[in-house]
Amino acid sequence: MTEVTLTDRYIGATVRSVPERQRADLAAELRSSIADQIEARVEGGADPAEAERAVLTALGDPDRLAAEYADRPAFLIGPRYFFSWWRLLKLLLAIVPACAAVGVAIAQTLTGATVGEVIAEVVVVVLSVVVHVAFWTTLVFAIVERSARAGGAGVVAEWSIDALPEVRQSGARLSDLIATVVFLAAAAGAVLWDRFVGFAYADGRGWMPVLDPGLWPWWIGGLFVVLVLEALLAVYVYAHGRWTLATAVANVALNAAIVIPVLWLLGQRRLIDPALFESGILSGDASNLETVVVAVVGVGAVAVAVWDSVDGFVKARRTS
């Protein structure tokens, strides 16, 4: 019976993890390479058995060597798509948890949950969303990288000079887009909270809305439409990387679509819930107090609209 040598055992351990069609060629190539290295050491005065052990030790783990011969990836997550993964992960973590938080807060409010219950549910959902976004994004990139290294077509394009980002002016960056979308979502959430929970508390009456309930559904529905258009304008500005005269004019139109109805409703005493002045929450003569509140709200609305409109033209002028 032929004695099984260390070389035979090493070659057997190596070829077992490669495809059948490659085993014979790999075994022959590996046996020849090992024999040459052993011979070189023996000629240098080494003992044959010690030379064989030294050569096999230097070759290392048979599974790793087989992976190298077969050009098979031997890692879980490699470096090829690291920066594509990192950019996408940061973008998703900046948007998805915030949107989930707003959606959960609105849903909990509509079901009549208390403030503490809403906060607790938002925290739980946000943590869960962060974990899921990180896990599934990483898993997808791990699969993509392994398939690409194994000979499959790469899903993420290799970097080239054409992938350099456009130079974006202030006001058209990703941070500006995220801030705008989060602010608009928070504004919509505040309106819903005011309607179904209320922002003012009166002894004996509980929580009361600040906005007149008579604004629902048409006036508030129109407000939500304008908020969506504001978000779309922010996305358009980000996609083009700059403000233009057209986007500045559109911004003015959207501001006007909000401030003009606000001023008209204030003039008609239909914006703020009249019961708010009769509940005792605000002390003082009801008629005079309402006049002051109407004036403050009207001036504030106009000031914000003018500032935002001018800011849009300033950004457009910087581009030109």
Coordinates of C-alpha atoms in Angstrom, one line a residue, residues 2-261:
T2 CA 1.4 3.4 -1.0
E3 CA 2.2 5.6 1.9
V4 CA 0.2 8.8 2.1
T5 CA 2.6 11.7 2.5
L6 CA 2.0 15.2 4.0
T7 CA 2.1 16.5 0.4
D8 CA -0.8 14.1 -0.6
R9 CA -2.8 15.2 2.4
Y10 CA -2.2 18.9 1.7
I11 CA -3.1 18.6 -2.0
G12 CA -6.3 16.6 -1.0
A13 CA -7.3 19.3 1.5
T14 CA -6.7 22.0 -1.1
V15 CA -8.5 20.5 -4.1
R16 CA -11.6 19.4 -2.2
S17 CA -13.0 22.9 -2.2
V18 CA -12.5 23.8 -5.9
P19 CA -14.9 22.7 -8.7
E20 CA -14.4 19.2 -10.0
R21 CA -13.2 20.3 -13.4
Q22 CA -10.3 22.2 -11.9
R23 CA -9.1 19.6 -9.4
A24 CA -6.8 17.6 -11.7
D25 CA -5.0 20.6 -13.1
L26 CA -4.7 22.2 -9.7
A27 CA -3.4 19.0 -8.1
A28 CA -0.7 18.6 -10.8
E29 CA 0.4 22.2 -10.6
L30 CA 0.5 22.2 -6.9
R31 CA 2.4 18.9 -6.6
S32 CA 5.0 20.1 -9.1
S33 CA 5.4 23.4 -7.2
I34 CA 5.8 21.7 -3.9
A35 CA 8.3 19.2 -5.3
D36 CA 10.4 22.0 -6.7
Q37 CA 10.4 23.9 -3.4
I38 CA 11.3 20.7 -1.4
E39 CA 14.1 19.9 -3.9
A40 CA 15.5 23.4 -3.5
R41 CA 15.6 23.1 0.3
V42 CA 17.1 19.6 0.2
E43 CA 19.9 20.8 -2.2
G44 CA 20.5 23.5 0.4
G45 CA 21.2 20.8 3.0
A46 CA 17.8 20.4 4.7
D47 CA 16.3 17.1 5.7
P48 CA 13.6 15.9 3.2
A49 CA 10.9 15.5 5.8
E50 CA 11.7 18.8 7.4
A51 CA 11.9 20.5 4.0
E52 CA 8.4 19.1 3.1
R53 CA 6.9 20.3 6.4
A54 CA 8.5 23.8 6.0
V55 CA 7.2 24.2 2.4
L56 CA 3.7 23.1 3.3
T57 CA 3.7 25.4 6.3
A58 CA 4.8 28.3 4.1
L59 CA 1.9 27.7 1.7
G60 CA -0.5 28.2 4.5
D61 CA -4.2 27.2 5.0
P62 CA -5.3 24.9 2.1
D63 CA -8.7 26.5 1.9
R64 CA -7.2 30.0 1.5
L65 CA -4.8 28.7 -1.2
A66 CA -7.7 27.0 -3.0
A67 CA -9.7 30.3 -3.0
E68 CA -6.7 32.1 -4.5
Y69 CA -6.3 29.4 -7.2
A70 CA -10.1 29.5 -8.0
D71 CA -10.3 33.3 -7.8
R72 CA -13.0 32.8 -5.3
P73 CA -13.7 35.6 -2.7
A74 CA -12.7 34.7 0.8
F75 CA -14.3 37.5 2.8
L76 CA -17.7 38.5 4.0
I77 CA -17.6 42.2 3.0
G78 CA -14.8 43.6 1.0
P79 CA -13.5 47.1 0.2
R80 CA -14.6 47.3 -3.5
Y81 CA -17.9 49.1 -2.9
F82 CA -17.2 50.6 0.6
F83 CA -17.6 54.2 -0.3
S84 CA -20.7 53.6 -2.4
W85 CA -22.2 51.8 0.6
W86 CA -21.2 54.5 3.0
R87 CA -22.6 57.3 0.9
L88 CA -25.9 55.5 0.4
L89 CA -26.1 54.5 4.1
K90 CA -25.6 58.1 5.3
L91 CA -28.3 59.3 2.9
L92 CA -30.8 56.7 4.0
L93 CA -30.1 57.3 7.7
A94 CA -30.6 61.0 7.2
I95 CA -34.0 60.6 5.5
V96 CA -35.8 57.3 6.4
P97 CA -35.8 57.4 10.2
A98 CA -37.0 61.0 10.2
C99 CA -39.9 60.2 7.8
A100 CA -40.7 57.1 9.9
A101 CA -40.8 59.2 13.1
V102 CA -43.2 61.7 11.5
G103 CA -45.4 59.0 10.1
V104 CA -45.6 57.1 13.4
A105 CA -46.3 60.3 15.4
I106 CA -49.2 61.2 13.1
A107 CA -50.6 57.6 13.2
Q108 CA -50.4 57.5 17.0
T109 CA -52.0 60.9 17.3
L110 CA -54.9 59.8 15.1
T111 CA -55.5 56.8 17.3
G112 CA -55.7 59.0 20.4
A113 CA -52.4 58.1 22.0
T114 CA -51.0 60.2 24.8
V115 CA -47.9 62.4 24.4
G116 CA -45.8 59.8 26.3
E117 CA -47.1 57.0 24.2
V118 CA -46.3 58.8 21.0
I119 CA -42.8 59.6 22.1
A120 CA -42.1 56.0 23.3
E121 CA -43.4 54.6 20.0
V122 CA -41.4 57.0 17.9
V123 CA -38.2 56.1 19.8
V124 CA -38.8 52.4 19.3
V125 CA -39.6 52.7 15.6
V126 CA -36.7 55.0 14.9
L127 CA -34.2 52.6 16.5
S128 CA -35.7 49.7 14.6
V129 CA -35.6 51.6 11.3
V130 CA -32.0 52.5 11.9
V131 CA -31.0 48.9 12.5
H132 CA -33.0 47.6 9.5
V133 CA -31.6 50.2 7.2
A134 CA -28.0 49.5 8.2
F135 CA -28.4 45.7 8.1
W136 CA -30.2 45.4 4.8
T137 CA -28.1 48.0 3.0
T138 CA -24.9 46.2 4.2
L139 CA -26.3 42.8 3.2
V140 CA -27.1 44.0 -0.3
F141 CA -23.7 45.4 -0.8
A142 CA -22.1 42.3 0.5
I143 CA -24.0 40.1 -2.0
V144 CA -23.2 42.5 -4.8
E145 CA -19.5 42.5 -4.0
R146 CA -19.2 38.8 -3.7
S147 CA -21.1 38.2 -7.0
A148 CA -18.8 40.7 -8.7
R149 CA -15.6 39.1 -7.4
A150 CA -17.0 35.7 -8.4
G151 CA -17.3 36.8 -12.0
G152 CA -20.7 38.2 -12.0
A153 CA -21.6 41.6 -13.5
G154 CA -21.1 44.5 -11.0
V155 CA -24.3 46.2 -10.0
V156 CA -22.5 49.4 -8.8
A157 CA -20.6 51.1 -11.5
E158 CA -16.8 51.5 -11.1
W159 CA -15.7 55.0 -10.2
S160 CA -14.6 57.3 -13.0
I161 CA -13.8 60.9 -13.5
D162 CA -17.4 61.4 -14.7
A163 CA -18.6 60.4 -11.2
L164 CA -17.2 63.6 -9.6
P165 CA -20.0 65.5 -7.9
E166 CA -21.3 68.8 -9.2
V167 CA -20.2 71.9 -7.3
R168 CA -23.3 72.9 -5.4
Q169 CA -24.0 76.4 -4.2
S170 CA -25.2 77.1 -0.7
G171 CA -28.9 76.3 -0.4
A172 CA -28.8 73.5 -3.0
R173 CA -26.9 70.9 -1.0
L174 CA -28.2 67.6 0.5
S175 CA -28.2 69.1 4.0
D176 CA -30.5 71.9 2.7
L177 CA -32.8 69.4 1.1
I178 CA -33.0 67.2 4.2
A179 CA -33.6 70.2 6.4
T180 CA -36.4 71.5 4.2
V181 CA -38.2 68.1 4.0
V182 CA -37.9 67.5 7.7
F183 CA -39.3 71.0 8.5
L184 CA -42.2 70.6 6.1
A185 CA -43.0 67.2 7.5
A186 CA -42.8 68.6 11.0
A187 CA -45.2 71.5 10.0
A188 CA -47.7 69.0 8.6
G189 CA -47.4 66.9 11.8
A190 CA -48.0 70.0 14.0
V191 CA -51.2 70.8 12.1
L192 CA -52.5 67.3 12.5
W193 CA -51.5 67.3 16.2
D194 CA -53.3 70.6 16.7
R195 CA -56.4 69.1 15.1
F196 CA -56.6 65.8 16.9
V197 CA -54.9 66.6 20.2
G198 CA -54.5 70.4 20.5
F199 CA -51.7 72.7 21.6
A200 CA -53.5 74.7 24.2
Y201 CA -54.7 73.4 27.6
A202 CA -57.6 75.0 29.6
D203 CA -58.8 73.9 33.0
G204 CA -62.1 72.1 32.7
R205 CA -61.8 71.8 28.9
G206 CA -58.6 69.9 28.4
W207 CA -56.5 70.3 25.3
M208 CA -57.8 72.6 22.6
P209 CA -56.7 73.4 19.0
V210 CA -55.2 76.7 18.2
L211 CA -56.3 76.7 14.5
D212 CA -60.1 77.1 13.9
P213 CA -61.6 73.6 13.3
G214 CA -63.6 75.1 10.5
L215 CA -60.5 75.2 8.4
W216 CA -60.9 71.4 7.9
P217 CA -60.9 69.9 5.4
W218 CA -60.5 72.3 2.4
W219 CA -58.2 75.0 3.8
I220 CA -56.0 72.6 5.6
G221 CA -56.0 70.3 2.5
G222 CA -54.9 73.2 0.4
L223 CA -52.1 73.9 2.9
F224 CA -50.9 70.3 2.6
V225 CA -50.8 70.6 -1.2
V226 CA -48.6 73.7 -0.9
L227 CA -46.3 71.9 1.5
V228 CA -45.9 69.0 -0.9
L229 CA -45.1 71.5 -3.7
E230 CA -42.5 73.2 -1.4
A231 CA -40.9 69.7 -0.9
L232 CA -40.9 69.1 -4.7
L233 CA -39.3 72.5 -5.3
A234 CA -36.5 71.6 -2.8
V235 CA -35.9 68.3 -4.6
Y236 CA -35.8 70.1 -8.0
V237 CA -33.2 72.6 -6.7
Y238 CA -31.1 69.9 -5.2
A239 CA -31.2 67.8 -8.4
H240 CA -30.0 70.8 -10.5
G241 CA -27.5 71.9 -7.9
R242 CA -28.4 75.6 -7.9
W243 CA -31.1 78.2 -7.6
T244 CA -32.3 79.9 -10.7
L245 CA -34.6 82.8 -11.4
A246 CA -37.4 80.4 -12.3
T247 CA -37.1 78.5 -9.0
A248 CA -36.9 81.8 -7.1
V249 CA -40.2 82.9 -8.7
A250 CA -41.8 79.6 -8.0
N251 CA -40.7 80.0 -4.4
V252 CA -42.4 83.4 -4.2
A253 CA -45.6 81.9 -5.7
L254 CA -45.6 79.2 -3.0
N255 CA -45.0 81.7 -0.2
A256 CA -47.9 83.8 -1.6
A257 CA -50.1 80.7 -1.7
I258 CA -49.6 80.4 2.1
V259 CA -49.4 84.0 3.3
I260 CA -52.3 85.5 1.3
P261 CA -54.9 82.9 2.6

